[in-house]
C-alpha positions as a printed NumPy array, in Angstrom:
array([[102.84 ,  68.128,  50.793],
       [103.874,  71.649,  49.055],
       [102.647,  74.861,  51.15 ],
       [102.317,  78.602,  50.131],
       [100.343,  80.785,  52.282],
       [ 97.905,  77.876,  53.264],
       [ 97.629,  77.894,  57.026],
       [ 93.744,  78.082,  57.005],
       [ 93.538,  74.824,  55.265],
       [ 96.223,  72.898,  56.865],
       [ 93.739,  71.476,  59.264],
       [ 91.674,  70.088,  56.519],
       [ 94.582,  68.857,  54.7  ],
       [ 96.088,  67.018,  58.189],
       [ 93.489,  65.944,  60.136],
       [ 92.478,  62.598,  58.23 ],
       [ 96.184,  61.049,  57.623],
       [ 95.595,  57.629,  58.596],
       [ 98.255,  56.083,  61.292],
       [100.026,  53.985,  58.474],
       [101.635,  57.382,  57.831],
       [105.058,  57.801,  59.472],
       [106.332,  60.981,  57.91 ],
       [105.014,  64.236,  57.015],
       [107.283,  66.646,  54.864],
       [105.919,  70.055,  54.322],
       [107.922,  72.01 ,  51.687],
       [106.937,  75.065,  52.189],
       [107.749,  78.322,  49.444],
       [108.228,  80.684,  52.316],
       [104.643,  81.492,  53.075],
       [104.174,  85.131,  54.649],
       [101.155,  83.81 ,  56.702],
       [101.169,  81.191,  59.419],
       [101.49 ,  78.243,  58.129],
       [104.419,  76.684,  59.239],
       [103.514,  77.489,  62.545],
       [ 99.958,  75.985,  61.908],
       [101.937,  72.68 ,  60.624],
       [103.802,  72.577,  63.715],
       [100.812,  72.788,  66.297],
       [ 98.908,  69.959,  63.927],
       [101.547,  67.826,  63.858],
       [104.609,  68.153,  66.43 ],
       [106.583,  65.677,  64.348],
       [106.197,  67.313,  61.093],
       [109.564,  68.026,  58.904],
       [109.058,  71.63 ,  57.387],
       [111.627,  72.419,  54.517],
       [112.048,  75.748,  53.592],
       [112.219,  76.023,  49.546],
       [112.908,  79.293,  47.806],
       [112.446,  78.231,  44.489],
       [108.59 ,  78.655,  42.871],
       [106.337,  76.118,  41.411],
       [104.851,  72.711,  42.443],
       [107.468,  70.798,  40.319],
       [110.312,  72.173,  42.361],
       [108.432,  71.726,  45.546],
       [107.812,  67.733,  45.004],
       [111.409,  67.488,  43.483],
       [112.587,  68.962,  47.062],
       [109.982,  66.618,  49.123],
       [110.514,  63.536,  46.656],
       [114.65 ,  64.317,  48.015],
       [113.809,  64.697,  51.35 ],
       [111.319,  61.561,  51.921],
       [113.003,  58.51 ,  53.952],
       [110.369,  56.165,  53.548],
       [109.972,  53.285,  50.884],
       [106.234,  54.77 ,  49.902],
       [105.936,  58.57 ,  48.866],
       [102.688,  60.033,  48.499],
       [101.86 ,  63.089,  46.877],
       [ 99.011,  65.334,  48.607],
       [ 97.998,  69.01 ,  48.13 ],
       [ 97.656,  71.413,  51.435],
       [ 94.443,  72.809,  50.148],
       [ 92.122,  70.492,  51.798],
       [ 90.887,  69.31 ,  48.163],
       [ 92.588,  65.64 ,  48.813],
       [ 90.989,  63.331,  51.325],
       [ 94.22 ,  61.776,  53.279],
       [ 92.088,  58.671,  54.489],
       [ 92.653,  57.625,  50.713],
       [ 96.189,  57.218,  51.424],
       [ 95.665,  53.674,  52.667],
       [ 93.699,  52.789,  49.513],
       [ 96.806,  53.792,  47.342],
       [ 98.905,  51.844,  49.344],
       [ 97.173,  48.928,  49.455],
       [ 97.534,  49.018,  45.494],
       [101.243,  49.079,  45.882],
       [101.458,  46.506,  48.256],
       [ 99.425,  44.544,  45.633],
       [102.296,  44.454,  43.017],
       [101.789,  48.351,  41.556],
       [104.655,  50.486,  41.128],
       [103.094,  53.712,  40.892],
       [ 99.393,  54.062,  41.963],
       [ 97.443,  57.251,  40.171],
       [ 94.44 ,  58.714,  41.404],
       [ 91.551,  59.319,  39.324],
       [ 88.903,  61.212,  39.488],
       [ 87.01 ,  59.54 ,  36.478],
       [ 86.429,  56.241,  37.952],
       [ 83.548,  54.781,  39.62 ],
       [ 83.689,  55.656,  43.425],
       [ 85.873,  59.193,  42.473],
       [ 84.447,  62.333,  41.408],
       [ 85.185,  66.224,  41.788],
       [ 83.553,  69.095,  43.274],
       [ 86.018,  71.438,  42.289],
       [ 86.625,  70.712,  38.346],
       [ 84.633,  73.294,  35.777],
       [ 83.658,  72.649,  32.897],
       [ 86.959,  74.23 ,  31.077],
       [ 89.099,  72.336,  33.129],
       [ 87.295,  68.804,  32.915],
       [ 87.534,  69.462,  28.591],
       [ 90.818,  70.278,  28.977],
       [ 92.035,  67.237,  31.252],
       [ 89.921,  65.106,  28.437],
       [ 91.694,  66.403,  25.719],
       [ 95.266,  66.132,  27.37 ],
       [ 94.176,  62.789,  28.732],
       [ 93.72 ,  61.291,  25.459],
       [ 96.741,  62.98 ,  23.934],
       [ 98.927,  61.23 ,  26.029],
       [ 97.443,  58.237,  25.979],
       [ 98.004,  58.308,  22.014],
       [101.818,  59.019,  22.476],
       [102.514,  56.692,  25.573],
       [ 99.843,  53.932,  24.491],
       [ 98.653,  54.2  ,  28.036],
       [ 94.838,  54.181,  29.33 ],
       [ 94.933,  56.979,  31.62 ],
       [ 91.503,  57.66 ,  32.777],
       [ 92.608,  61.253,  34.138],
       [ 96.148,  62.957,  33.378],
       [ 96.213,  66.587,  35.565],
       [ 95.55 ,  65.002,  38.985],
       [ 98.106,  65.169,  41.553],
       [ 97.247,  62.637,  44.221],
       [ 99.531,  59.894,  43.389],
       [101.589,  57.495,  45.522],
       [104.895,  55.333,  44.426],
       [107.523,  53.191,  45.469],
       [110.696,  55.208,  46.2  ],
       [112.894,  53.573,  43.712],
       [110.389,  54.73 ,  40.806],
       [112.512,  57.635,  40.981],
       [115.627,  55.748,  39.814],
       [113.632,  55.399,  36.682],
       [112.146,  59.091,  36.095],
       [113.864,  62.394,  36.817],
       [111.519,  65.447,  38.016],
       [112.794,  68.65 ,  35.88 ],
       [109.664,  70.566,  35.568],
       [108.676,  73.517,  37.776],
       [105.466,  73.643,  37.387],
       [101.78 ,  72.23 ,  37.665],
       [102.747,  70.135,  34.432],
       [104.988,  67.853,  36.864],
       [102.234,  65.017,  36.862],
       [102.212,  65.143,  33.274],
       [105.933,  64.489,  33.019],
       [105.875,  62.258,  35.796],
       [103.092,  59.829,  34.204],
       [104.576,  59.781,  30.681],
       [107.902,  58.88 ,  32.242],
       [106.803,  56.289,  34.623],
       [104.66 ,  54.609,  32.015],
       [107.439,  54.866,  29.379],
       [109.715,  53.157,  31.478],
       [107.387,  49.878,  31.565],
       [106.447,  50.234,  35.598],
       [103.331,  49.095,  36.615],
       [100.67 ,  51.862,  36.926],
       [ 97.661,  51.417,  38.683],
       [ 94.677,  54.062,  39.072],
       [ 92.686,  54.475,  42.185],
       [ 89.339,  55.997,  42.466],
       [ 89.532,  59.366,  44.142],
       [ 87.152,  62.409,  45.168],
       [ 88.469,  65.881,  44.824],
       [ 86.884,  68.37 ,  47.   ],
       [ 86.712,  72.28 ,  46.562],
       [ 89.589,  74.239,  48.025],
       [ 88.759,  74.963,  51.373],
       [ 90.083,  78.569,  51.709],
       [ 91.797,  81.017,  49.477],
       [ 92.231,  80.78 ,  45.714],
       [ 93.884,  78.296,  43.515],
       [ 97.496,  78.762,  42.024],
       [ 96.433,  76.842,  39.141],
       [ 95.307,  78.751,  36.158],
       [ 93.496,  76.645,  33.581],
       [ 94.806,  78.125,  30.21 ],
       [ 98.452,  79.151,  31.426],
       [ 98.767,  75.706,  33.07 ],
       [ 97.018,  73.768,  30.383],
       [ 99.594,  75.331,  27.595],
       [102.48 ,  74.586,  30.217],
       [101.1  ,  70.769,  30.297],
       [100.862,  70.971,  26.475],
       [104.626,  71.743,  26.474],
       [105.695,  69.408,  28.99 ],
       [103.777,  66.555,  26.759],
       [105.438,  67.846,  23.447],
       [109.313,  67.835,  25.142],
       [108.496,  64.414,  27.047],
       [107.534,  63.072,  23.892],
       [110.964,  64.162,  21.939],
       [112.745,  63.048,  24.872],
       [111.444,  59.798,  24.664],
       [112.067,  59.521,  20.747],
       [115.544,  60.626,  21.5  ],
       [116.009,  57.628,  24.104],
       [115.769,  59.33 ,  27.626],
       [113.658,  56.528,  28.582],
       [113.107,  53.433,  26.996],
       [109.298,  53.323,  26.075],
       [108.166,  49.395,  26.607],
       [104.706,  48.138,  26.886],
       [103.297,  49.905,  29.868],
       [100.686,  48.812,  32.509],
       [ 97.832,  50.903,  33.387],
       [ 94.743,  49.214,  34.97 ],
       [ 92.236,  50.872,  37.179],
       [ 91.219,  49.079,  40.303],
       [ 87.375,  49.119,  39.704],
       [ 86.582,  50.061,  36.457],
       [ 87.14 ,  47.074,  34.13 ],
       [ 88.14 ,  44.787,  36.594]])
């Protein structure tokens, strides 16, 4: 869970974690508020890792390196993601998937936070990745994902910002791993202002998409027939 000045949101982000979660790692970007103390007060056994690098990709890369469990879950700290959904993601992995990708656009999912601009941008970017990777993603730019730790043997997280989800999804799909989309509901950030900027970060996603496509053509990952299935929409 990457954090940067999220002390007021942590109660919402952590309160609904299911008993199946055995390790919570906070990757804190040197917050100037009481984020670290608040996390420790809510979960005394939480692991706090200080990260001086900036960007969501940097934080997630560090978190994945620190995680010790067989299953890794990416979760935002602003209260927008429902921790209770983790069991739904884990069930998909236990049923045989390699990567469980959250989707706000499957039946049972949705968002109270997406603006018209972000919704339209996500649709365009999703279509572009589906064309490049021959996938059937319904939601590209969503950060609620879970996967078996050994998936990291097939991909490398080497981008620093919000484009990390795009890079990760493209590499996982192109490695031929089994991806199942999971309906998920995105709530509004509880307190504060998001660090996401639709235009700036959308352009970063496009750049990551192009660079990843070039890398795949150069043989960074062998593109095999990927499997991307929803849990409810088309079954």
